[in-house]
């Protein structure tokens, strides 16, 4: 009986190793490998496109007090001033056009804000500080702002 069991195992193993079956398995493995290579190329292309779109769009949109806001990106190589949201571009232009260091109130006047109300200047001060923190402006110890070269 032991010999019969061994013969059955040999026959079963021979069937597993049948050449046609191995060719079919190899074909399936190659097809899956090709599909994975295509998926990898598609993923790479999509990643590059998303990176390009993020660079073009500047900073991502975030929610602040229930509003969608796009904060200014950090200044660096390859980041153009046009990457700034329009509101920040106007602020930067106003600082650039000033003859020397400017206070928040002066920029508010140039932008047409009601500078007599302190509450109107605080959001502007925050934006000026963000521009300074991200390298677009320089904030002096006296609280005034200048452009960076």
Short mmCIF file of C-alpha atoms in Angstrom, two decimals:
data_model
loop_
_atom_site.label_atom_id
_atom_site.label_comp_id
_atom_site.label_asym_id
_atom_site.label_seq_id
_atom_site.Cartn_x
_atom_site.Cartn_y
_atom_site.Cartn_z
CA UNK A 1 0.00 0.00 0.00
CA UNK A 2 2.86 2.33 0.69
CA UNK A 3 4.11 1.97 -2.87
CA UNK A 4 0.68 2.85 -4.24
CA UNK A 5 0.58 6.05 -2.17
CA UNK A 6 4.02 7.06 -3.43
CA UNK A 7 2.97 6.40 -7.01
CA UNK A 8 -0.15 8.54 -6.54
CA UNK A 9 1.93 11.41 -5.17
CA UNK A 10 4.33 11.14 -8.07
CA UNK A 11 1.47 11.19 -10.55
CA UNK A 12 -0.13 14.19 -8.81
CA UNK A 13 3.14 16.09 -8.85
CA UNK A 14 3.68 15.22 -12.51
CA UNK A 15 0.24 16.62 -13.29
CA UNK A 16 1.13 19.82 -11.43
CA UNK A 17 4.25 20.15 -13.48
CA UNK A 18 2.49 19.56 -16.74
CA UNK A 19 4.13 21.81 -19.30
CA UNK A 20 0.88 23.23 -20.63
CA UNK A 21 -0.16 24.26 -17.16
CA UNK A 22 3.20 25.90 -16.49
CA UNK A 23 3.03 27.78 -19.79
CA UNK A 24 -0.44 29.03 -18.85
CA UNK A 25 0.74 30.12 -15.40
CA UNK A 26 3.78 31.84 -16.90
CA UNK A 27 1.53 33.64 -19.36
CA UNK A 28 -0.73 34.84 -16.54
CA UNK A 29 2.26 36.03 -14.51
CA UNK A 30 3.67 37.92 -17.51
CA UNK A 31 0.28 39.54 -18.20
CA UNK A 32 0.00 40.67 -14.57
CA UNK A 33 3.57 41.98 -14.63
CA UNK A 34 2.79 43.98 -17.80
CA UNK A 35 -0.36 45.39 -16.19
CA UNK A 36 1.63 46.44 -13.14
CA UNK A 37 4.23 48.14 -15.35
CA UNK A 38 1.47 50.10 -17.10
CA UNK A 39 -0.11 51.02 -13.75
CA UNK A 40 3.26 52.22 -12.50
CA UNK A 41 3.77 54.43 -15.59
CA UNK A 42 0.25 55.87 -15.25
CA UNK A 43 0.83 56.57 -11.55
CA UNK A 44 4.16 58.27 -12.33
CA UNK A 45 2.56 60.46 -15.01
CA UNK A 46 -0.33 61.40 -12.72
CA UNK A 47 2.07 62.24 -9.88
CA UNK A 48 4.07 64.51 -12.18
CA UNK A 49 0.89 66.22 -13.44
CA UNK A 50 -0.36 66.77 -9.89
CA UNK A 51 3.01 68.20 -8.86
CA UNK A 52 2.94 70.56 -11.87
CA UNK A 53 -0.63 71.63 -11.06
CA UNK A 54 0.29 72.29 -7.43
CA UNK A 55 3.27 74.36 -8.52
CA UNK A 56 1.13 76.34 -10.97
CA UNK A 57 -1.70 76.82 -8.51
CA UNK A 58 0.57 77.87 -5.65
CA UNK A 59 -0.64 77.00 -2.21
CA UNK A 60 -3.59 74.71 -1.60
CA UNK A 61 -6.95 76.15 -0.66
CA UNK A 62 -7.67 75.94 3.08
CA UNK A 63 -10.74 76.77 5.16
CA UNK A 64 -10.43 79.77 7.48
CA UNK A 65 -13.50 80.84 9.43
CA UNK A 66 -15.71 78.97 6.98
CA UNK A 67 -14.18 80.62 3.91
CA UNK A 68 -11.97 79.05 1.27
CA UNK A 69 -8.62 80.86 1.39
CA UNK A 70 -5.42 80.28 -0.56
CA UNK A 71 -2.46 81.27 1.65
CA UNK A 72 0.65 82.66 -0.01
CA UNK A 73 3.33 80.12 -0.94
CA UNK A 74 6.87 80.33 0.40
CA UNK A 75 9.20 82.42 -1.73
CA UNK A 76 11.89 80.32 -3.33
CA UNK A 77 13.56 79.37 -6.57
CA UNK A 78 11.01 78.87 -9.31
CA UNK A 79 8.15 80.45 -7.34
CA UNK A 80 6.99 83.52 -9.24
CA UNK A 81 5.13 86.42 -7.70
CA UNK A 82 2.19 85.39 -9.88
CA UNK A 83 1.82 82.31 -7.63
CA UNK A 84 0.55 84.64 -4.90
CA UNK A 85 -3.21 85.14 -4.55
CA UNK A 86 -4.30 88.45 -6.17
CA UNK A 87 -4.89 90.11 -2.79
CA UNK A 88 -1.31 89.38 -1.70
CA UNK A 89 0.03 90.58 -5.05
CA UNK A 90 -1.70 93.94 -4.49
CA UNK A 91 -0.17 94.21 -1.02
CA UNK A 92 3.29 93.36 -2.32
CA UNK A 93 2.96 95.93 -5.11
CA UNK A 94 1.91 98.61 -2.61
CA UNK A 95 4.93 97.90 -0.40
CA UNK A 96 7.23 97.89 -3.43
CA UNK A 97 5.92 101.27 -4.62
CA UNK A 98 6.45 102.91 -1.22
CA UNK A 99 9.54 105.03 -0.76
CA UNK A 100 11.16 103.04 2.05
CA UNK A 101 9.79 101.05 4.98
CA UNK A 102 6.03 101.32 5.41
CA UNK A 103 3.62 100.78 8.28
CA UNK A 104 0.45 98.74 8.00
CA UNK A 105 -1.66 101.92 8.10
CA UNK A 106 0.17 103.35 5.05
CA UNK A 107 -0.45 100.18 3.04
CA UNK A 108 -4.09 100.23 4.15
CA UNK A 109 -4.45 103.77 2.82
CA UNK A 110 -2.93 102.79 -0.52
CA UNK A 111 -5.32 99.84 -0.73
CA UNK A 112 -8.31 102.02 0.12
CA UNK A 113 -9.11 100.55 3.53
CA UNK A 114 -10.79 102.53 6.31
CA UNK A 115 -7.61 103.07 8.34
CA UNK A 116 -9.49 104.86 11.14
CA UNK A 117 -10.91 101.52 12.27
CA UNK A 118 -8.31 99.30 13.90
CA UNK A 119 -10.31 96.17 13.06
CA UNK A 120 -9.84 96.87 9.36
CA UNK A 121 -6.05 97.00 9.70
CA UNK A 122 -5.52 93.80 11.70
CA UNK A 123 -6.33 91.43 8.80
CA UNK A 124 -3.95 93.47 6.63
CA UNK A 125 -1.24 93.28 9.31
CA UNK A 126 -1.72 89.49 9.36
CA UNK A 127 -1.29 89.30 5.59
CA UNK A 128 1.82 91.47 5.70
CA UNK A 129 3.24 89.22 8.41
CA UNK A 130 2.43 86.09 6.36
CA UNK A 131 4.27 87.60 3.40
CA UNK A 132 7.23 88.33 5.67
CA UNK A 133 7.16 84.84 7.21
CA UNK A 134 7.17 83.28 3.74
CA UNK A 135 10.08 85.41 2.51
CA UNK A 136 8.26 87.88 0.26
CA UNK A 137 8.70 90.87 2.59
CA UNK A 138 11.03 91.87 5.42
CA UNK A 139 9.50 92.90 8.74
CA UNK A 140 11.70 95.34 10.57
CA UNK A 141 11.98 95.49 14.38
CA UNK A 142 9.92 98.72 14.36
CA UNK A 143 7.00 96.82 12.73
CA UNK A 144 7.41 98.36 9.30
CA UNK A 145 7.72 96.34 6.12
CA UNK A 146 10.07 96.47 3.15
CA UNK A 147 10.49 94.33 0.07
CA UNK A 148 13.23 91.77 -0.23
CA UNK A 149 15.72 92.01 -3.07
#
